[in-house]
mmCIF file of C-alpha atoms in Angstrom:
data_model
loop_
_atom_site.group_PDB
_atom_site.id
_atom_site.type_symbol
_atom_site.label_atom_id
_atom_site.label_comp_id
_atom_site.label_asym_id
_atom_site.label_seq_id
_atom_site.Cartn_x
_atom_site.Cartn_y
_atom_site.Cartn_z
ATOM 1 C CA UNK A 527 -24.610 -33.818 -36.017
ATOM 2 C CA UNK A 528 -23.376 -33.474 -32.448
ATOM 3 C CA UNK A 529 -19.755 -33.631 -33.588
ATOM 4 C CA UNK A 530 -20.456 -30.985 -36.238
ATOM 5 C CA UNK A 531 -22.003 -28.647 -33.676
ATOM 6 C CA UNK A 532 -19.116 -29.132 -31.263
ATOM 7 C CA UNK A 533 -16.411 -28.608 -33.886
ATOM 8 C CA UNK A 534 -18.057 -25.509 -35.257
ATOM 9 C CA UNK A 535 -18.505 -23.978 -31.824
ATOM 10 C CA UNK A 536 -14.851 -24.634 -31.069
ATOM 11 C CA UNK A 537 -14.030 -22.754 -34.262
ATOM 12 C CA UNK A 538 -16.345 -19.971 -33.109
ATOM 13 C CA UNK A 539 -14.488 -19.754 -29.817
ATOM 14 C CA UNK A 540 -11.141 -19.672 -31.567
ATOM 15 C CA UNK A 541 -12.412 -16.829 -33.723
ATOM 16 C CA UNK A 542 -13.954 -14.898 -30.860
ATOM 17 C CA UNK A 543 -11.479 -15.674 -28.105
ATOM 18 C CA UNK A 544 -9.807 -13.121 -25.943
ATOM 19 C CA UNK A 545 -6.054 -12.749 -25.665
ATOM 20 C CA UNK A 546 -4.975 -15.926 -23.876
ATOM 21 C CA UNK A 547 -3.925 -15.773 -20.255
ATOM 22 C CA UNK A 548 -0.162 -15.859 -19.776
ATOM 23 C CA UNK A 549 1.345 -19.298 -19.333
ATOM 24 C CA UNK A 550 0.592 -20.707 -15.909
ATOM 25 C CA UNK A 551 -2.087 -18.119 -15.237
ATOM 26 C CA UNK A 552 -5.197 -20.125 -16.169
ATOM 27 C CA UNK A 553 -7.480 -19.201 -13.298
ATOM 28 C CA UNK A 554 -10.560 -20.927 -14.715
ATOM 29 C CA UNK A 555 -10.469 -23.536 -11.915
ATOM 30 C CA UNK A 556 -10.205 -21.044 -9.047
ATOM 31 C CA UNK A 557 -13.106 -20.703 -6.566
ATOM 32 C CA UNK A 558 -13.503 -17.032 -7.490
ATOM 33 C CA UNK A 559 -13.839 -17.847 -11.179
ATOM 34 C CA UNK A 560 -16.264 -20.693 -10.491
ATOM 35 C CA UNK A 561 -18.550 -18.187 -8.776
ATOM 36 C CA UNK A 562 -18.232 -15.826 -11.746
ATOM 37 C CA UNK A 563 -19.069 -18.715 -14.083
ATOM 38 C CA UNK A 564 -22.125 -19.704 -12.061
ATOM 39 C CA UNK A 565 -23.376 -16.111 -11.877
ATOM 40 C CA UNK A 566 -22.806 -15.492 -15.602
ATOM 41 C CA UNK A 567 -24.473 -18.799 -16.515
ATOM 42 C CA UNK A 568 -27.606 -17.870 -14.583
ATOM 43 C CA UNK A 569 -27.703 -14.355 -16.006
ATOM 44 C CA UNK A 570 -27.100 -15.595 -19.578
ATOM 45 C CA UNK A 571 -30.258 -17.698 -19.458
ATOM 46 C CA UNK A 572 -32.235 -14.467 -19.111
ATOM 47 C CA UNK A 573 -30.031 -12.138 -21.143
ATOM 48 C CA UNK A 574 -28.993 -14.226 -24.166
ATOM 49 C CA UNK A 575 -32.414 -14.215 -25.896
ATOM 50 C CA UNK A 576 -32.554 -10.430 -25.423
ATOM 51 C CA UNK A 577 -28.981 -9.926 -26.659
ATOM 52 C CA UNK A 578 -29.980 -10.682 -30.269
ATOM 53 C CA UNK A 579 -32.781 -8.077 -30.330
ATOM 54 C CA UNK A 580 -31.923 -4.844 -32.198
ATOM 55 C CA UNK A 581 -33.933 -2.790 -29.690
ATOM 56 C CA UNK A 582 -32.420 -4.436 -26.592
ATOM 57 C CA UNK A 583 -31.246 -1.098 -25.153
ATOM 58 C CA UNK A 584 -34.505 0.774 -25.843
ATOM 59 C CA UNK A 585 -36.076 2.269 -22.731
ATOM 60 C CA UNK A 586 -39.725 2.477 -21.798
ATOM 61 C CA UNK A 587 -41.343 5.873 -21.323
ATOM 62 C CA UNK A 588 -41.239 5.421 -17.546
ATOM 63 C CA UNK A 589 -37.542 4.564 -17.675
ATOM 64 C CA UNK A 590 -36.837 7.659 -19.759
ATOM 65 C CA UNK A 591 -38.784 9.907 -17.401
ATOM 66 C CA UNK A 592 -37.080 8.464 -14.327
ATOM 67 C CA UNK A 593 -33.603 8.447 -15.902
ATOM 68 C CA UNK A 594 -33.242 4.694 -15.488
ATOM 69 C CA UNK A 595 -31.488 2.276 -17.813
ATOM 70 C CA UNK A 596 -33.332 -0.188 -19.998
ATOM 71 C CA UNK A 597 -33.989 -3.635 -18.567
ATOM 72 C CA UNK A 598 -31.243 -5.072 -20.755
ATOM 73 C CA UNK A 599 -28.858 -2.291 -19.763
ATOM 74 C CA UNK A 600 -29.429 -3.169 -16.120
ATOM 75 C CA UNK A 601 -28.660 -6.812 -16.905
ATOM 76 C CA UNK A 602 -25.407 -5.791 -18.605
ATOM 77 C CA UNK A 603 -24.417 -3.636 -15.648
ATOM 78 C CA UNK A 604 -24.837 -6.687 -13.416
ATOM 79 C CA UNK A 605 -22.841 -8.771 -15.886
ATOM 80 C CA UNK A 606 -19.963 -6.272 -15.865
ATOM 81 C CA UNK A 607 -19.881 -6.410 -12.063
ATOM 82 C CA UNK A 608 -19.669 -10.203 -12.300
ATOM 83 C CA UNK A 609 -16.874 -10.076 -14.886
ATOM 84 C CA UNK A 610 -14.910 -7.603 -12.768
ATOM 85 C CA UNK A 611 -15.007 -9.985 -9.811
ATOM 86 C CA UNK A 612 -11.265 -10.608 -9.363
ATOM 87 C CA UNK A 613 -8.859 -10.412 -6.438
ATOM 88 C CA UNK A 614 -7.309 -7.255 -7.839
ATOM 89 C CA UNK A 615 -10.646 -5.479 -8.025
ATOM 90 C CA UNK A 616 -11.336 -6.298 -4.386
ATOM 91 C CA UNK A 617 -8.128 -4.445 -3.570
ATOM 92 C CA UNK A 618 -9.148 -1.519 -5.763
ATOM 93 C CA UNK A 619 -12.584 -1.243 -4.160
ATOM 94 C CA UNK A 620 -10.974 -1.178 -0.719
ATOM 95 C CA UNK A 621 -8.516 1.502 -1.861
ATOM 96 C CA UNK A 622 -11.341 3.704 -3.130
ATOM 97 C CA UNK A 623 -13.289 3.213 0.110
ATOM 98 C CA UNK A 624 -10.239 4.150 2.181
ATOM 99 C CA UNK A 625 -9.603 7.211 0.011
ATOM 100 C CA UNK A 626 -13.178 8.333 0.650
ATOM 101 C CA UNK A 627 -12.681 7.811 4.396
ATOM 102 C CA UNK A 628 -9.444 9.816 4.339
ATOM 103 C CA UNK A 629 -11.149 12.671 2.507
ATOM 104 C CA UNK A 630 -13.967 12.707 5.079
ATOM 105 C CA UNK A 631 -11.560 12.608 8.026
ATOM 106 C CA UNK A 632 -9.483 15.442 6.595
ATOM 107 C CA UNK A 633 -12.606 17.565 6.285
ATOM 108 C CA UNK A 634 -13.418 16.776 9.909
ATOM 109 C CA UNK A 635 -9.907 17.760 10.991
ATOM 110 C CA UNK A 636 -10.247 21.076 9.170
ATOM 111 C CA UNK A 637 -13.613 21.658 10.832
ATOM 112 C CA UNK A 638 -12.257 20.791 14.290
ATOM 113 C CA UNK A 639 -9.279 23.134 13.833
ATOM 114 C CA UNK A 640 -11.582 25.965 12.819
ATOM 115 C CA UNK A 641 -13.879 25.248 15.776
ATOM 116 C CA UNK A 642 -10.905 25.121 18.137
ATOM 117 C CA UNK A 643 -10.084 28.794 17.528
ATOM 118 C CA UNK A 644 -13.208 29.895 19.377
ATOM 119 C CA UNK A 645 -13.490 26.979 21.799
ATOM 120 C CA UNK A 646 -13.071 27.525 25.573
ATOM 121 C CA UNK A 647 -10.160 26.050 27.479
ATOM 122 C CA UNK A 648 -12.552 24.593 30.051
ATOM 123 C CA UNK A 649 -16.311 24.172 30.456
ATOM 124 C CA UNK A 650 -18.650 22.731 33.077
ATOM 125 C CA UNK A 651 -21.044 21.720 30.304
ATOM 126 C CA UNK A 652 -20.122 18.143 29.305
ATOM 127 C CA UNK A 653 -21.565 18.713 25.832
ATOM 128 C CA UNK A 654 -19.280 21.634 25.086
ATOM 129 C CA UNK A 655 -16.243 20.906 22.939
ATOM 130 C CA UNK A 656 -13.264 22.389 24.748
ATOM 131 C CA UNK A 657 -9.900 22.786 23.088
ATOM 132 C CA UNK A 658 -8.677 19.633 24.788
ATOM 133 C CA UNK A 659 -11.647 17.639 23.469
ATOM 134 C CA UNK A 660 -11.107 18.996 19.972
ATOM 135 C CA UNK A 661 -7.410 18.170 20.175
ATOM 136 C CA UNK A 662 -8.323 14.577 21.020
ATOM 137 C CA UNK A 663 -10.739 14.440 18.071
ATOM 138 C CA UNK A 664 -8.088 15.833 15.757
ATOM 139 C CA UNK A 665 -5.570 13.289 17.030
ATOM 140 C CA UNK A 666 -8.048 10.449 16.545
ATOM 141 C CA UNK A 667 -8.766 11.428 12.917
ATOM 142 C CA UNK A 668 -5.076 11.901 12.145
ATOM 143 C CA UNK A 669 -4.340 8.407 13.495
ATOM 144 C CA UNK A 670 -7.092 6.999 11.285
ATOM 145 C CA UNK A 671 -5.703 8.869 8.275
ATOM 146 C CA UNK A 672 -2.206 7.492 8.921
ATOM 147 C CA UNK A 673 -3.503 3.930 9.317
ATOM 148 C CA UNK A 674 -5.648 4.152 6.176
ATOM 149 C CA UNK A 675 -2.765 5.638 4.185
ATOM 150 C CA UNK A 676 -0.491 2.787 5.254
ATOM 151 C CA UNK A 677 -3.162 0.240 4.344
ATOM 152 C CA UNK A 678 -3.529 1.793 0.882
ATOM 153 C CA UNK A 679 0.193 1.372 0.259
ATOM 154 C CA UNK A 680 -0.030 -2.315 1.214
ATOM 155 C CA UNK A 681 -3.027 -2.811 -1.098
ATOM 156 C CA UNK A 682 -1.291 -0.998 -3.956
ATOM 157 C CA UNK A 683 1.796 -3.193 -3.626
ATOM 158 C CA UNK A 684 -0.364 -6.322 -3.593
ATOM 159 C CA UNK A 685 -2.427 -5.122 -6.583
ATOM 160 C CA UNK A 686 0.739 -4.348 -8.536
ATOM 161 C CA UNK A 687 2.061 -7.856 -7.827
ATOM 162 C CA UNK A 688 -1.229 -9.445 -8.930
ATOM 163 C CA UNK A 689 -1.248 -7.489 -12.188
ATOM 164 C CA UNK A 690 2.374 -8.352 -12.949
ATOM 165 C CA UNK A 691 1.724 -12.030 -12.240
ATOM 166 C CA UNK A 692 -0.985 -11.856 -14.887
ATOM 167 C CA UNK A 693 1.589 -10.709 -17.417
ATOM 168 C CA UNK A 694 0.812 -6.983 -17.381
ATOM 169 C CA UNK A 695 3.912 -4.846 -17.753
ATOM 170 C CA UNK A 696 2.841 -2.017 -15.484
ATOM 171 C CA UNK A 697 4.976 0.212 -13.290
ATOM 172 C CA UNK A 698 4.137 1.466 -9.819
ATOM 173 C CA UNK A 699 3.753 4.973 -11.251
ATOM 174 C CA UNK A 700 1.318 3.759 -13.905
ATOM 175 C CA UNK A 701 -0.758 2.007 -11.261
ATOM 176 C CA UNK A 702 -0.693 5.215 -9.193
ATOM 177 C CA UNK A 703 -2.085 7.062 -12.198
ATOM 178 C CA UNK A 704 -4.907 4.557 -12.695
ATOM 179 C CA UNK A 705 -5.856 4.840 -9.029
ATOM 180 C CA UNK A 706 -5.665 8.658 -8.978
ATOM 181 C CA UNK A 707 -7.268 9.393 -12.355
ATOM 182 C CA UNK A 708 -11.015 9.719 -12.721
ATOM 183 C CA UNK A 709 -11.170 7.206 -15.561
ATOM 184 C CA UNK A 710 -8.704 4.782 -13.930
ATOM 185 C CA UNK A 711 -11.396 2.714 -12.236
ATOM 186 C CA UNK A 712 -13.197 2.213 -15.555
ATOM 187 C CA UNK A 713 -9.989 1.026 -17.205
ATOM 188 C CA UNK A 714 -9.064 -1.334 -14.356
ATOM 189 C CA UNK A 715 -12.548 -2.856 -14.406
ATOM 190 C CA UNK A 716 -12.214 -3.506 -18.140
ATOM 191 C CA UNK A 717 -8.861 -5.152 -17.480
ATOM 192 C CA UNK A 718 -10.509 -7.379 -14.871
ATOM 193 C CA UNK A 719 -13.312 -8.222 -17.294
ATOM 194 C CA UNK A 720 -10.681 -9.174 -19.883
ATOM 195 C CA UNK A 721 -9.223 -11.727 -17.482
ATOM 196 C CA UNK A 722 -12.571 -13.382 -16.797
ATOM 197 C CA UNK A 723 -13.500 -13.216 -20.486
ATOM 198 C CA UNK A 724 -10.374 -15.216 -21.343
ATOM 199 C CA UNK A 725 -11.098 -17.720 -18.579
ATOM 200 C CA UNK A 726 -14.706 -18.164 -19.719
ATOM 201 C CA UNK A 727 -13.395 -18.932 -23.192
ATOM 202 C CA UNK A 728 -10.948 -21.481 -21.764
ATOM 203 C CA UNK A 729 -13.681 -23.122 -19.677
ATOM 204 C CA UNK A 730 -16.067 -23.401 -22.626
ATOM 205 C CA UNK A 731 -13.382 -24.848 -24.891
ATOM 206 C CA UNK A 732 -12.502 -27.412 -22.230
ATOM 207 C CA UNK A 733 -16.143 -28.441 -21.761
ATOM 208 C CA UNK A 734 -16.828 -28.740 -25.474
ATOM 209 C CA UNK A 735 -13.889 -31.135 -25.836
ATOM 210 C CA UNK A 736 -15.560 -33.605 -23.500
ATOM 211 C CA UNK A 737 -17.453 -36.559 -24.986
ATOM 212 C CA UNK A 738 -20.738 -35.788 -23.241
ATOM 213 C CA UNK A 739 -22.354 -32.812 -24.902
ATOM 214 C CA UNK A 740 -25.588 -31.965 -26.665
ATOM 215 C CA UNK A 741 -27.129 -29.312 -28.852
ATOM 216 C CA UNK A 742 -28.690 -27.802 -25.736
ATOM 217 C CA UNK A 743 -25.304 -27.588 -24.048
ATOM 218 C CA UNK A 744 -23.805 -25.942 -27.122
ATOM 219 C CA UNK A 745 -26.681 -23.443 -27.126
ATOM 220 C CA UNK A 746 -26.106 -22.674 -23.451
ATOM 221 C CA UNK A 747 -22.363 -22.137 -23.927
ATOM 222 C CA UNK A 748 -22.927 -19.985 -27.000
ATOM 223 C CA UNK A 749 -25.366 -17.899 -24.971
ATOM 224 C CA UNK A 750 -22.894 -17.474 -22.118
ATOM 225 C CA UNK A 751 -20.218 -16.326 -24.493
ATOM 226 C CA UNK A 752 -22.582 -13.964 -26.292
ATOM 227 C CA UNK A 753 -23.655 -12.307 -23.037
ATOM 228 C CA UNK A 754 -20.050 -12.112 -21.862
ATOM 229 C CA UNK A 755 -19.048 -10.298 -25.051
ATOM 230 C CA UNK A 756 -22.072 -8.014 -24.815
ATOM 231 C CA UNK A 757 -21.148 -7.106 -21.237
ATOM 232 C CA UNK A 758 -17.562 -6.492 -22.293
ATOM 233 C CA UNK A 759 -18.737 -4.129 -25.035
ATOM 234 C CA UNK A 760 -21.071 -2.451 -22.551
ATOM 235 C CA UNK A 761 -18.150 -1.836 -20.169
ATOM 236 C CA UNK A 762 -16.317 -0.094 -23.004
ATOM 237 C CA UNK A 763 -19.392 2.003 -23.781
ATOM 238 C CA UNK A 764 -19.782 3.098 -20.149
ATOM 239 C CA UNK A 765 -16.107 4.025 -19.899
ATOM 240 C CA UNK A 766 -16.304 5.998 -23.146
ATOM 241 C CA UNK A 767 -19.422 7.834 -22.013
ATOM 242 C CA UNK A 768 -17.805 8.721 -18.697
ATOM 243 C CA UNK A 769 -14.695 10.046 -20.420
ATOM 244 C CA UNK A 770 -16.336 11.985 -23.237
ATOM 245 C CA UNK A 771 -19.474 13.243 -21.500
ATOM 246 C CA UNK A 772 -18.340 13.669 -17.882
ATOM 247 C CA UNK A 773 -14.623 13.748 -17.219
ATOM 248 C CA UNK A 774 -13.515 15.695 -20.306
ATOM 249 C CA UNK A 775 -16.173 18.353 -19.730
ATOM 250 C CA UNK A 776 -15.193 18.737 -16.094
ATOM 251 C CA UNK A 777 -11.538 19.162 -17.040
ATOM 252 C CA UNK A 778 -12.508 21.795 -19.607
ATOM 253 C CA UNK A 779 -14.484 23.714 -16.983
ATOM 254 C CA UNK A 780 -11.572 23.604 -14.524
ATOM 255 C CA UNK A 781 -9.165 24.885 -17.189
ATOM 256 C CA UNK A 782 -11.604 27.626 -18.268
ATOM 257 C CA UNK A 783 -12.056 28.770 -14.666
ATOM 258 C CA UNK A 784 -8.289 28.828 -14.129
ATOM 259 C CA UNK A 785 -7.843 30.843 -17.336
ATOM 260 C CA UNK A 786 -10.468 33.342 -16.182
ATOM 261 C CA UNK A 787 -8.702 33.665 -12.813
ATOM 262 C CA UNK A 788 -5.396 34.190 -14.600
ATOM 263 C CA UNK A 789 -6.826 36.927 -16.815
ATOM 264 C CA UNK A 790 -8.421 38.635 -13.821
ATOM 265 C CA UNK A 791 -5.125 38.531 -11.889
ATOM 266 C CA UNK A 792 -3.308 40.059 -14.860
ATOM 267 C CA UNK A 793 -5.794 42.904 -15.010
ATOM 268 C CA UNK A 794 -5.502 43.554 -11.262
ATOM 269 C CA UNK A 795 -1.719 43.677 -11.484
ATOM 270 C CA UNK A 796 -1.856 46.954 -13.396
ATOM 271 C CA UNK A 797 -2.870 48.992 -10.340
ATOM 272 C CA UNK A 798 -1.586 46.685 -7.589
ATOM 273 C CA UNK A 799 0.537 47.810 -4.651
ATOM 274 C CA UNK A 800 3.845 45.985 -4.070
ATOM 275 C CA UNK A 801 2.254 43.856 -1.325
ATOM 276 C CA UNK A 802 -0.755 42.977 -3.493
ATOM 277 C CA UNK A 803 1.499 42.317 -6.474
ATOM 278 C CA UNK A 804 3.187 39.439 -4.634
ATOM 279 C CA UNK A 805 -0.185 37.797 -3.953
ATOM 280 C CA UNK A 806 -1.369 38.281 -7.514
ATOM 281 C CA UNK A 807 1.841 36.875 -8.978
ATOM 282 C CA UNK A 808 1.408 33.827 -6.771
ATOM 283 C CA UNK A 809 -2.159 33.498 -8.051
ATOM 284 C CA UNK A 810 -0.862 33.685 -11.620
ATOM 285 C CA UNK A 811 1.579 30.857 -10.992
ATOM 286 C CA UNK A 812 -1.151 28.687 -9.436
ATOM 287 C CA UNK A 813 -3.523 29.340 -12.347
ATOM 288 C CA UNK A 814 -0.791 28.599 -14.890
ATOM 289 C CA UNK A 815 -0.025 25.335 -13.121
ATOM 290 C CA UNK A 816 -3.699 24.344 -13.096
ATOM 291 C CA UNK A 817 -4.058 25.126 -16.803
ATOM 292 C CA UNK A 818 -0.925 23.124 -17.646
ATOM 293 C CA UNK A 819 -1.992 20.036 -15.721
ATOM 294 C CA UNK A 820 -5.597 20.326 -16.905
ATOM 295 C CA UNK A 821 -4.581 20.443 -20.553
ATOM 296 C CA UNK A 822 -2.218 17.518 -20.050
ATOM 297 C CA UNK A 823 -5.012 15.502 -18.434
ATOM 298 C CA UNK A 824 -7.416 16.426 -21.238
ATOM 299 C CA UNK A 825 -4.906 15.061 -23.745
ATOM 300 C CA UNK A 826 -4.642 11.835 -21.741
ATOM 301 C CA UNK A 827 -8.441 11.473 -21.731
ATOM 302 C CA UNK A 828 -8.579 12.011 -25.497
ATOM 303 C CA UNK A 829 -5.987 9.282 -26.077
ATOM 304 C CA UNK A 830 -7.782 6.979 -23.653
ATOM 305 C CA UNK A 831 -11.086 7.481 -25.473
ATOM 306 C CA UNK A 832 -9.468 6.772 -28.845
ATOM 307 C CA UNK A 833 -7.937 3.560 -27.504
ATOM 308 C CA UNK A 834 -11.267 2.438 -26.059
ATOM 309 C CA UNK A 835 -13.024 3.131 -29.356
ATOM 310 C CA UNK A 836 -10.542 0.955 -31.230
ATOM 311 C CA UNK A 837 -10.870 -1.827 -28.686
ATOM 312 C CA UNK A 838 -14.668 -1.662 -28.703
ATOM 313 C CA UNK A 839 -14.776 -1.769 -32.515
ATOM 314 C CA UNK A 840 -12.837 -5.059 -32.408
ATOM 315 C CA UNK A 841 -15.199 -6.406 -29.745
ATOM 316 C CA UNK A 842 -18.255 -5.422 -31.788
ATOM 317 C CA UNK A 843 -17.025 -7.441 -34.784
ATOM 318 C CA UNK A 844 -16.747 -10.551 -32.642
ATOM 319 C CA UNK A 845 -20.033 -9.776 -30.942
ATOM 320 C CA UNK A 846 -21.856 -9.598 -34.260
ATOM 321 C CA UNK A 847 -20.493 -13.040 -35.205
ATOM 322 C CA UNK A 848 -21.458 -14.458 -31.799
ATOM 323 C CA UNK A 849 -24.941 -12.959 -32.072
ATOM 324 C CA UNK A 850 -25.425 -14.429 -35.535
ATOM 325 C CA UNK A 851 -24.172 -17.826 -34.380
ATOM 326 C CA UNK A 852 -26.464 -17.828 -31.360
ATOM 327 C CA UNK A 853 -29.464 -17.076 -33.573
ATOM 328 C CA UNK A 854 -28.380 -19.821 -35.944
ATOM 329 C CA UNK A 855 -28.145 -22.371 -33.141
ATOM 330 C CA UNK A 856 -31.524 -21.329 -31.767
ATOM 331 C CA UNK A 857 -33.130 -21.626 -35.185
ATOM 332 C CA UNK A 858 -31.769 -25.147 -35.532
ATOM 333 C CA UNK A 859 -30.025 -24.343 -38.819
ATOM 334 C CA UNK A 860 -26.571 -25.553 -39.644
ATOM 335 C CA UNK A 861 -23.811 -23.437 -38.161
ATOM 336 C CA UNK A 862 -21.943 -21.284 -40.610
ATOM 337 C CA UNK A 863 -18.275 -22.042 -41.116
ATOM 338 C CA UNK A 864 -16.185 -19.456 -39.346
ATOM 339 C CA UNK A 865 -12.674 -18.690 -40.419
ATOM 340 C CA UNK A 866 -9.978 -18.134 -37.829
ATOM 341 C CA UNK A 867 -9.128 -14.462 -37.996
ATOM 342 C CA UNK A 868 -6.509 -14.533 -35.287
ATOM 343 C CA UNK A 869 -6.504 -13.288 -31.749
ATOM 344 C CA UNK A 870 -5.135 -10.143 -30.307
ATOM 345 C CA UNK A 871 -8.116 -7.820 -30.422
ATOM 346 C CA UNK A 872 -8.659 -8.084 -26.707
ATOM 347 C CA UNK A 873 -5.018 -7.382 -26.090
ATOM 348 C CA UNK A 874 -5.762 -3.806 -27.154
ATOM 349 C CA UNK A 875 -7.430 -3.062 -23.840
ATOM 350 C CA UNK A 876 -4.208 -3.997 -22.058
ATOM 351 C CA UNK A 877 -2.107 -1.980 -24.492
ATOM 352 C CA UNK A 878 -3.236 1.489 -23.462
ATOM 353 C CA UNK A 879 -0.631 4.163 -23.995
ATOM 354 C CA UNK A 880 0.031 4.906 -20.365
ATOM 355 C CA UNK A 881 0.896 8.539 -19.641
ATOM 356 C CA UNK A 882 4.439 9.244 -18.638
ATOM 357 C CA UNK A 883 3.927 9.850 -14.949
ATOM 358 C CA UNK A 884 7.607 10.664 -14.600
ATOM 359 C CA UNK A 885 6.890 13.981 -16.337
ATOM 360 C CA UNK A 886 4.367 14.825 -13.647
ATOM 361 C CA UNK A 887 6.805 13.952 -10.888
ATOM 362 C CA UNK A 888 9.726 15.756 -12.520
ATOM 363 C CA UNK A 889 7.692 18.916 -13.045
ATOM 364 C CA UNK A 890 6.363 18.782 -9.482
ATOM 365 C CA UNK A 891 2.839 18.677 -10.834
ATOM 366 C CA UNK A 892 1.613 15.581 -8.970
ATOM 367 C CA UNK A 893 -0.242 17.485 -6.252
ATOM 368 C CA UNK A 894 -2.048 19.606 -8.829
ATOM 369 C CA UNK A 895 -2.878 16.520 -10.886
ATOM 370 C CA UNK A 896 -4.296 14.741 -7.833
ATOM 371 C CA UNK A 897 -6.441 17.770 -7.022
ATOM 372 C CA UNK A 898 -7.768 18.078 -10.573
ATOM 373 C CA UNK A 899 -8.396 14.326 -10.876
ATOM 374 C CA UNK A 900 -10.345 14.388 -7.590
ATOM 375 C CA UNK A 901 -12.492 17.282 -8.839
ATOM 376 C CA UNK A 902 -13.150 15.494 -12.122
ATOM 377 C CA UNK A 903 -14.093 12.233 -10.404
ATOM 378 C CA UNK A 904 -16.407 13.874 -7.869
ATOM 379 C CA UNK A 905 -17.933 16.332 -10.338
#
């Protein structure tokens, strides 16, 4: 019976497996992966029994009133964080932190420059900010901005190398887009989860080929894989919700506001003086540029959402099989015979239709795109 359980679970893994890691890129023995495995194993003990419940995402009345996730949703959020624990994601987190620092320092520089206009040249009060003191503060922040910007470029180069070593055909411009765009972090985290998902599959297959195994071990491994798939599906759901319910709406509002500004400028042009006409025509060009980039970004978000939906649908099919198998193992019944349906479903998440960033660069729209993407991310 033990051999039957092992063979059937190996068939399950073949049927459910992620796109294999590129040759030579099996990271399932790395210290970082071992920590991910240990964390996921511990979490699966709690989450696997809940993962087969139809109402696993239902929230209590208190959770609804307080806007909190269900208990199982909170477990899946933790699982996604564990799955996204890769060297590349450490780089990405540092990049985002540095970008936030740069934004804060730039605001401080703007504030210091404004304050400097009315500041005295000298003062006997040590607490008073003179122009010299403000100049030193401005210089300090500008040095920090320069250092952080240089560090970001180093991290981006390293992240690009890591991703290419994993077999991802991604250009520097495409990586720039993923870092700039509001939804880019969601996509990169799913990519990281894909890597660990494949390595978990490899680790389980390797363990189940050993002589020493038991029904309990098979149950534990099936539970780990079930929870991993559930977390992977959850990551897709979060990304889709962010795109469709947050980012897309914010882009639409930015475009609508720009269109209203354009229409107002057109109306004002009718009675404008020559001097005012120049300002209004400049405003028209800015609004037109914002509308163009906003609509382009909205199209990108729509394509991204469609790609995520296709990928999640493939994941859900495998998840349903894994859920059924886990329940079968728990019940002690014989495992159903699973037919190899072929891999490749998980490859869909790595096969996003990346936007042609060269169009943005060629049309000199990058600055506008960065500004819109920042507004969309920050809300």
